[in-house]
Each structure stands twice: as structure tokens, then as C-alpha cells.
PDB file of C-alpha atoms in Angstrom:
ATOM      1  CA  MET A 976      19.795  14.261  -0.980  1.00  0.00           C
ATOM      2  CA  SER A 977      16.608  16.134   0.070  1.00  0.00           C
ATOM      3  CA  MET A 978      16.528  16.442   3.555  1.00  0.00           C
ATOM      4  CA  VAL A 979      13.509  14.573   4.343  1.00  0.00           C
ATOM      5  CA  TRP A 980      15.679  11.374   3.044  1.00  0.00           C
ATOM      6  CA  LEU A 981      18.801  12.461   4.651  1.00  0.00           C
ATOM      7  CA  GLY A 982      17.035  12.500   7.951  1.00  0.00           C
ATOM      8  CA  LEU A 983      15.591   9.287   7.171  1.00  0.00           C
ATOM      9  CA  ALA A 984      18.517   7.776   5.827  1.00  0.00           C
ATOM     10  CA  LEU A 985      20.589   9.167   9.499  1.00  0.00           C
ATOM     11  CA  THR A 986      17.479   7.540  11.608  1.00  0.00           C
ATOM     12  CA  VAL A 987      17.862   4.081   9.986  1.00  0.00           C
ATOM     13  CA  GLY A 988      21.232   4.071   8.121  1.00  0.00           C
ATOM     14  CA  GLY A 989      22.398   1.243  10.097  1.00  0.00           C
ATOM     15  CA  GLN A 990      19.700  -0.834   9.182  1.00  0.00           C
ATOM     16  CA  LEU A 991      20.129  -0.553   5.495  1.00  0.00           C
ATOM     17  CA  PRO A 992      22.493  -2.404   3.235  1.00  0.00           C
ATOM     18  CA  PRO A 993      25.467  -0.415   2.176  1.00  0.00           C
ATOM     19  CA  ASP A 994      23.884   1.316  -0.934  1.00  0.00           C
ATOM     20  CA  GLY A 995      20.792   2.007   1.174  1.00  0.00           C
ATOM     21  CA  VAL A 996      20.849   6.173   1.042  1.00  0.00           C
ATOM     22  CA  ALA A 997      21.287   5.352  -2.962  1.00  0.00           C
ATOM     23  CA  GLN A 998      18.245   3.233  -2.891  1.00  0.00           C
ATOM     24  CA  LEU A 999      16.028   5.652  -1.041  1.00  0.00           C
ATOM     25  CA  ARG A1000      16.703   8.549  -3.326  1.00  0.00           C
ATOM     26  CA  LYS A1001      15.937   5.907  -6.248  1.00  0.00           C
ATOM     27  CA  VAL A1002      12.045   6.320  -4.438  1.00  0.00           C
ATOM     28  CA  ASP A1003      11.793   9.654  -6.001  1.00  0.00           C
ATOM     29  CA  GLY A1004      12.232   8.362  -9.451  1.00  0.00           C
ATOM     30  CA  VAL A1005       9.065   6.018  -8.978  1.00  0.00           C
ATOM     31  CA  MET A1006       6.865   8.259  -7.628  1.00  0.00           C
ATOM     32  CA  PRO A1007       5.271   9.541 -10.861  1.00  0.00           C
ATOM     33  CA  HIS A1008       4.149   5.722 -11.299  1.00  0.00           C
ATOM     34  CA  LEU A1009       2.948   5.530  -8.066  1.00  0.00           C
ATOM     35  CA  ARG A1010       0.835   8.764  -8.560  1.00  0.00           C
ATOM     36  CA  ARG A1011      -0.562   7.349 -11.924  1.00  0.00           C
ATOM     37  CA  LEU A1012      -1.710   4.467  -9.778  1.00  0.00           C
ATOM     38  CA  ALA A1013      -3.062   6.470  -7.532  1.00  0.00           C
ATOM     39  CA  GLU A1014      -5.428   8.103 -10.076  1.00  0.00           C
ATOM     40  CA  ASP A1015      -6.250   5.245 -12.347  1.00  0.00           C
ATOM     41  CA  PRO A1016      -9.673   5.017 -13.242  1.00  0.00           C
ATOM     42  CA  GLU A1017      -9.337   1.363 -12.425  1.00  0.00           C
ATOM     43  CA  VAL A1018      -8.598   1.979  -8.911  1.00  0.00           C
ATOM     44  CA  VAL A1019     -10.958   5.007  -8.242  1.00  0.00           C
ATOM     45  CA  ARG A1020     -14.010   2.569  -9.114  1.00  0.00           C
ATOM     46  CA  ALA A1021     -12.973  -0.053  -7.247  1.00  0.00           C
ATOM     47  CA  ILE A1022     -12.384   1.991  -4.123  1.00  0.00           C
ATOM     48  CA  ARG A1023     -15.562   3.842  -4.675  1.00  0.00           C
ATOM     49  CA  ALA A1024     -17.931   0.417  -5.514  1.00  0.00           C
ATOM     50  CA  GLN A1025     -16.380  -0.978  -2.190  1.00  0.00           C
ATOM     51  CA  ASN A1026     -17.129   2.475   0.023  1.00  0.00           C
ATOM     52  CA  ALA A1027     -20.730   2.315  -1.631  1.00  0.00           C
ATOM     53  CA  LEU A1028     -21.412  -1.328  -0.048  1.00  0.00           C
ATOM     54  CA  ARG A1029     -20.935   0.847   3.640  1.00  0.00           C
ATOM     55  CA  THR A1030     -19.987  -2.273   5.215  1.00  0.00           C
ATOM     56  CA  PRO A1031     -19.814  -2.344   9.051  1.00  0.00           C
ATOM     57  CA  LEU A1032     -16.854  -1.197  10.727  1.00  0.00           C
ATOM     58  CA  ALA A1033     -17.556  -4.776  12.987  1.00  0.00           C
ATOM     59  CA  THR A1034     -17.796  -6.969   9.985  1.00  0.00           C
ATOM     60  CA  LEU A1035     -14.141  -5.426   9.019  1.00  0.00           C
ATOM     61  CA  GLN A1036     -12.788  -6.227  11.879  1.00  0.00           C
ATOM     62  CA  GLN A1037     -13.939  -9.938  12.052  1.00  0.00           C
ATOM     63  CA  HIS A1038     -12.734 -10.466   8.169  1.00  0.00           C
ATOM     64  CA  ASP A1039      -9.495  -8.712   9.659  1.00  0.00           C
ATOM     65  CA  ALA A1040      -9.366 -11.348  12.609  1.00  0.00           C
ATOM     66  CA  GLU A1041     -10.360 -14.297  10.375  1.00  0.00           C
ATOM     67  CA  TRP A1042      -7.842 -12.861   7.927  1.00  0.00           C
ATOM     68  CA  MET A1043      -5.028 -13.072  10.414  1.00  0.00           C
ATOM     69  CA  ALA A1044      -6.056 -16.381  11.971  1.00  0.00           C
ATOM     70  CA  THR A1045      -5.887 -18.349   8.558  1.00  0.00           C
ATOM     71  CA  PRO A1046      -2.031 -18.121   7.029  1.00  0.00           C
ATOM     72  CA  ALA A1047      -3.817 -20.253   4.369  1.00  0.00           C
ATOM     73  CA  LEU A1048      -5.283 -18.539   0.911  1.00  0.00           C
ATOM     74  CA  THR A1049      -9.477 -18.462   1.771  1.00  0.00           C
ATOM     75  CA  PRO A1050     -11.323 -17.592  -0.713  1.00  0.00           C
ATOM     76  CA  PHE A1051     -12.085 -14.482   0.911  1.00  0.00           C
ATOM     77  CA  LYS A1052      -8.304 -13.506   0.703  1.00  0.00           C
ATOM     78  CA  GLN A1053      -8.308 -14.809  -2.924  1.00  0.00           C
ATOM     79  CA  ARG A1054     -11.331 -12.341  -3.807  1.00  0.00           C
ATOM     80  CA  VAL A1055      -8.774  -9.512  -2.713  1.00  0.00           C
ATOM     81  CA  LEU A1056      -6.091 -10.609  -4.553  1.00  0.00           C
ATOM     82  CA  ASP A1057      -8.741 -10.696  -7.827  1.00  0.00           C
ATOM     83  CA  GLY A1058     -10.124  -7.905  -6.722  1.00  0.00           C
ATOM     84  CA  PRO A1059     -11.812  -5.268  -9.311  1.00  0.00           C
ATOM     85  CA  CYS A1060      -8.323  -3.160  -9.643  1.00  0.00           C
ATOM     86  CA  LYS A1061      -5.858  -6.501 -10.221  1.00  0.00           C
ATOM     87  CA  GLY A1062      -5.040  -5.200 -13.454  1.00  0.00           C
ATOM     88  CA  ALA A1063      -3.930  -1.582 -12.620  1.00  0.00           C
ATOM     89  CA  LEU A1064      -1.456  -3.333  -9.876  1.00  0.00           C
ATOM     90  CA  HIS A1065      -0.290  -5.614 -12.512  1.00  0.00           C
ATOM     91  CA  ARG A1066       0.500  -2.933 -14.761  1.00  0.00           C
ATOM     92  CA  LEU A1067       2.684  -1.455 -12.186  1.00  0.00           C
ATOM     93  CA  ARG A1068       4.422  -4.852 -11.500  1.00  0.00           C
ATOM     94  CA  GLU A1069       5.005  -4.718 -15.242  1.00  0.00           C
ATOM     95  CA  ARG A1070       6.654  -1.374 -15.129  1.00  0.00           C
ATOM     96  CA  LEU A1071       8.448  -1.811 -11.764  1.00  0.00           C
ATOM     97  CA  GLY A1072       9.166  -5.690 -11.706  1.00  0.00           C
ATOM     98  CA  PRO A1073      11.438  -6.880  -8.870  1.00  0.00           C
ATOM     99  CA  ALA A1074      10.990  -3.539  -7.243  1.00  0.00           C
ATOM    100  CA  LEU A1075       7.583  -3.839  -6.483  1.00  0.00           C
ATOM    101  CA  ALA A1076       7.545  -6.010  -3.600  1.00  0.00           C
ATOM    102  CA  GLU A1077       3.648  -5.615  -2.756  1.00  0.00           C
ATOM    103  CA  ALA A1078       1.074  -2.970  -3.439  1.00  0.00           C
ATOM    104  CA  PHE A1079      -2.594  -2.608  -2.312  1.00  0.00           C
ATOM    105  CA  THR A1080      -5.493  -0.503  -2.133  1.00  0.00           C
ATOM    106  CA  MET A1081      -7.674   0.345   0.823  1.00  0.00           C
ATOM    107  CA  ASP A1082     -11.225   2.087   1.225  1.00  0.00           C
ATOM    108  CA  GLY A1083     -12.600   4.881   3.151  1.00  0.00           C
ATOM    109  CA  GLN A1084     -12.662   2.541   6.153  1.00  0.00           C
ATOM    110  CA  GLY A1085      -9.257   1.398   5.605  1.00  0.00           C
ATOM    111  CA  ALA A1086     -10.503  -2.406   4.354  1.00  0.00           C
ATOM    112  CA  LEU A1087      -8.290  -3.852   1.387  1.00  0.00           C
ATOM    113  CA  VAL A1088     -10.088  -3.059  -1.754  1.00  0.00           C
ATOM    114  CA  CYS A1089      -7.071  -4.918  -4.186  1.00  0.00           C
ATOM    115  CA  ALA A1090      -3.577  -6.364  -3.321  1.00  0.00           C
ATOM    116  CA  SER A1091      -0.968  -7.718  -5.247  1.00  0.00           C
ATOM    117  CA  ARG A1092      -0.278 -10.655  -2.716  1.00  0.00           C
ATOM    118  CA  ARG A1093      -1.249 -11.570   0.403  1.00  0.00           C
ATOM    119  CA  THR A1094      -0.847  -8.922   3.390  1.00  0.00           C
ATOM    120  CA  SER A1095      -0.538  -9.453   7.058  1.00  0.00           C
ATOM    121  CA  ASP A1096      -3.940  -8.226   7.853  1.00  0.00           C
ATOM    122  CA  TYR A1097      -7.369  -6.853   6.063  1.00  0.00           C
ATOM    123  CA  TRP A1098      -7.915  -3.948   7.802  1.00  0.00           C
ATOM    124  CA  GLN A1099      -5.519  -1.249   7.580  1.00  0.00           C
ATOM    125  CA  GLY A1100      -7.733   1.302   9.276  1.00  0.00           C
ATOM    126  CA  ASP A1101      -5.730   1.787  12.338  1.00  0.00           C
ATOM    127  CA  GLU A1102      -2.587   1.937  10.881  1.00  0.00           C
ATOM    128  CA  ASP A1103      -0.664   5.069   9.738  1.00  0.00           C
ATOM    129  CA  LYS A1104      -0.514   4.090   6.483  1.00  0.00           C
ATOM    130  CA  TRP A1105      -4.086   4.607   5.898  1.00  0.00           C
ATOM    131  CA  ARG A1106      -4.764   6.989   8.843  1.00  0.00           C
ATOM    132  CA  LEU A1107      -2.316   9.651   7.566  1.00  0.00           C
ATOM    133  CA  THR A1108      -3.111   9.293   3.963  1.00  0.00           C
ATOM    134  CA  TYR A1109      -6.867   9.064   4.418  1.00  0.00           C
ATOM    135  CA  ALA A1110      -6.632  11.636   6.865  1.00  0.00           C
ATOM    136  CA  GLU A1111     -10.333  11.316   7.706  1.00  0.00           C
ATOM    137  CA  GLY A1112     -11.235  12.234   4.142  1.00  0.00           C
ATOM    138  CA  ARG A1113      -9.233  15.228   3.667  1.00  0.00           C
ATOM    139  CA  GLY A1114      -6.303  13.665   2.374  1.00  0.00           C
ATOM    140  CA  GLY A1115      -2.513  13.622   3.757  1.00  0.00           C
ATOM    141  CA  PRO A1116       0.578  14.006   2.501  1.00  0.00           C
ATOM    142  CA  VAL A1117       2.334  11.012   0.918  1.00  0.00           C
ATOM    143  CA  LEU A1118       3.564   8.907   4.004  1.00  0.00           C
ATOM    144  CA  ARG A1119       7.105   7.259   2.965  1.00  0.00           C
ATOM    145  CA  GLU A1120       7.852   4.962   6.328  1.00  0.00           C
ATOM    146  CA  ALA A1121      11.257   3.743   7.897  1.00  0.00           C
ATOM    147  CA  PRO A1122      12.872   0.971   5.404  1.00  0.00           C
ATOM    148  CA  PHE A1123      12.510  -2.088   6.999  1.00  0.00           C
ATOM    149  CA  PHE A1124      13.729  -5.899   6.087  1.00  0.00           C
ATOM    150  CA  ASP A1125      11.048  -7.866   5.205  1.00  0.00           C
ATOM    151  CA  GLU A1126      10.891 -11.457   6.078  1.00  0.00           C
ATOM    152  CA  SER A1127       7.980 -12.340   3.897  1.00  0.00           C
ATOM    153  CA  SER A1128       9.901 -11.100   0.719  1.00  0.00           C
ATOM    154  CA  GLN A1129      13.538 -11.324   1.953  1.00  0.00           C
ATOM    155  CA  ALA A1130      13.914  -7.561   0.902  1.00  0.00           C
ATOM    156  CA  TYR A1131      14.771  -4.365   2.438  1.00  0.00           C
ATOM    157  CA  VAL A1132      11.608  -2.093   1.750  1.00  0.00           C
ATOM    158  CA  ILE A1133      10.313   1.098   2.065  1.00  0.00           C
ATOM    159  CA  GLN A1134       6.311   1.148   1.783  1.00  0.00           C
ATOM    160  CA  VAL A1135       4.897   4.369   0.443  1.00  0.00           C
ATOM    161  CA  SER A1136       1.071   5.265   1.258  1.00  0.00           C
ATOM    162  CA  LEU A1137      -0.720   8.160  -1.027  1.00  0.00           C
ATOM    163  CA  PRO A1138      -4.136   9.033  -0.694  1.00  0.00           C
ATOM    164  CA  VAL A1139      -6.622   8.031  -3.474  1.00  0.00           C
ATOM    165  CA  ARG A1140      -8.962  10.689  -4.923  1.00  0.00           C
ATOM    166  CA  ASP A1141     -12.372  10.503  -6.862  1.00  0.00           C
ATOM    167  CA  GLY A1142     -11.965  14.211  -8.484  1.00  0.00           C
ATOM    168  CA  ALA A1143     -11.452  16.173  -5.284  1.00  0.00           C
ATOM    169  CA  GLN A1144     -12.571  13.988  -2.761  1.00  0.00           C
ATOM    170  CA  VAL A1145     -10.280  11.341  -1.214  1.00  0.00           C
ATOM    171  CA  ILE A1146     -11.909   8.288  -1.035  1.00  0.00           C
ATOM    172  CA  GLY A1147      -8.915   5.780   0.167  1.00  0.00           C
ATOM    173  CA  ALA A1148      -5.534   5.567   0.474  1.00  0.00           C
ATOM    174  CA  LEU A1149      -2.436   2.958  -2.090  1.00  0.00           C
ATOM    175  CA  THR A1150       0.372   1.528  -0.275  1.00  0.00           C
ATOM    176  CA  VAL A1151       3.093   0.457  -2.199  1.00  0.00           C
ATOM    177  CA  GLY A1152       5.870  -1.701  -0.891  1.00  0.00           C
ATOM    178  CA  LEU A1153       9.226  -1.077  -2.629  1.00  0.00           C
ATOM    179  CA  SER A1154      12.477  -3.301  -2.501  1.00  0.00           C
ATOM    180  CA  LEU A1155      14.981  -1.059  -2.043  1.00  0.00           C
ATOM    181  CA  LEU A1156      17.905  -3.080  -3.366  1.00  0.00           C
ATOM    182  CA  ASP A1157      15.530  -4.094  -6.638  1.00  0.00           C
ATOM    183  CA  LEU A1158      15.173   0.076  -7.717  1.00  0.00           C
TER     184      LEU A1158
END
């Protein structure tokens, strides 16, 4: 096991199911699928198009407040679920099956572009999954967050985030939640 996984396992081992360390190692096996998704032309086009809108941050934060205040599936939330890279997220679901708890793409400001299911909020720009992987347009390393028990999916999940590039330019980020028990 790599030192990163060993450190992560020691840090959160008490919170994982008995075979959790083995599931953490399985995350490495799906990384090629996640990297392909981050390079998928459909994902790149969708993020590039949303970036071109240049939506003011205040508008994104207003959308975020409305998103969190309304638990119902609103037309705005449905547009994100039906977003222009929905097909790419669907293909990942077909490959990973129940191991895919969720997947979503974010633009250059941290706003959702597409999502496989409703997220708790719309604007991810204040969260490490976007900040550290987008890294002010420089692109950061792959971020593997500590596993946690996700109440909404009733599964132990690890979120993996990657920068999305258009050629050499970092244009957004991708986060995939993997169900550790289904890997």
C-alpha cells in the first residue's frame, strides 16, 4: 500500500468498515476512468461554454443560496442534472456501476456545470475539492479526501477531485464520489 493510503488509513481507520483499507487501494484501480472523464471532450466543451458566460460571482452565490434553501428539485437543479456533459457522467456510471456515488463538474469559478445527482450546494468555489484542484487556473494534484459516511447515499464514500484541462489550460475541476463498499 502506498504511504499516502497508509497515512490516510491510519488517520481514518476507525471510521471505515472492516475491509475499508482494501477499498481505499481499489480507488487506484478506477483512477484511469476518472482521468479519462476529466479529459472527455464533452466535459471540456461544457466547462468551456459555461466559462464563456462569465457569470458574476454574486450571481453564482445567489444561485448557491437558493439551491441550499430549496430541498426540492427545482428547474435550475434539473438543468444542472441535464447539463451538457450528462452523457459523459452517464458513461462513467455505466463503467463503475454502484461504486459511483456521485460525479460533478465545476467551471473556472467553482459553479456546477453537470452533476449525476443533486449536490448539497451549487457553488463549490469555497471548497477544497475545487480550490486545490483548480488552483487559480494552475491545476493542482489529484485530491483524495478522507472517507466519510454519506447520509444521502448511505455509503462510505471517498471523493476524488481532478483538474479539467483544455489543452494545457486548466478550465475547471471534476469531483467523483466513490462508494468504498461497492468498489
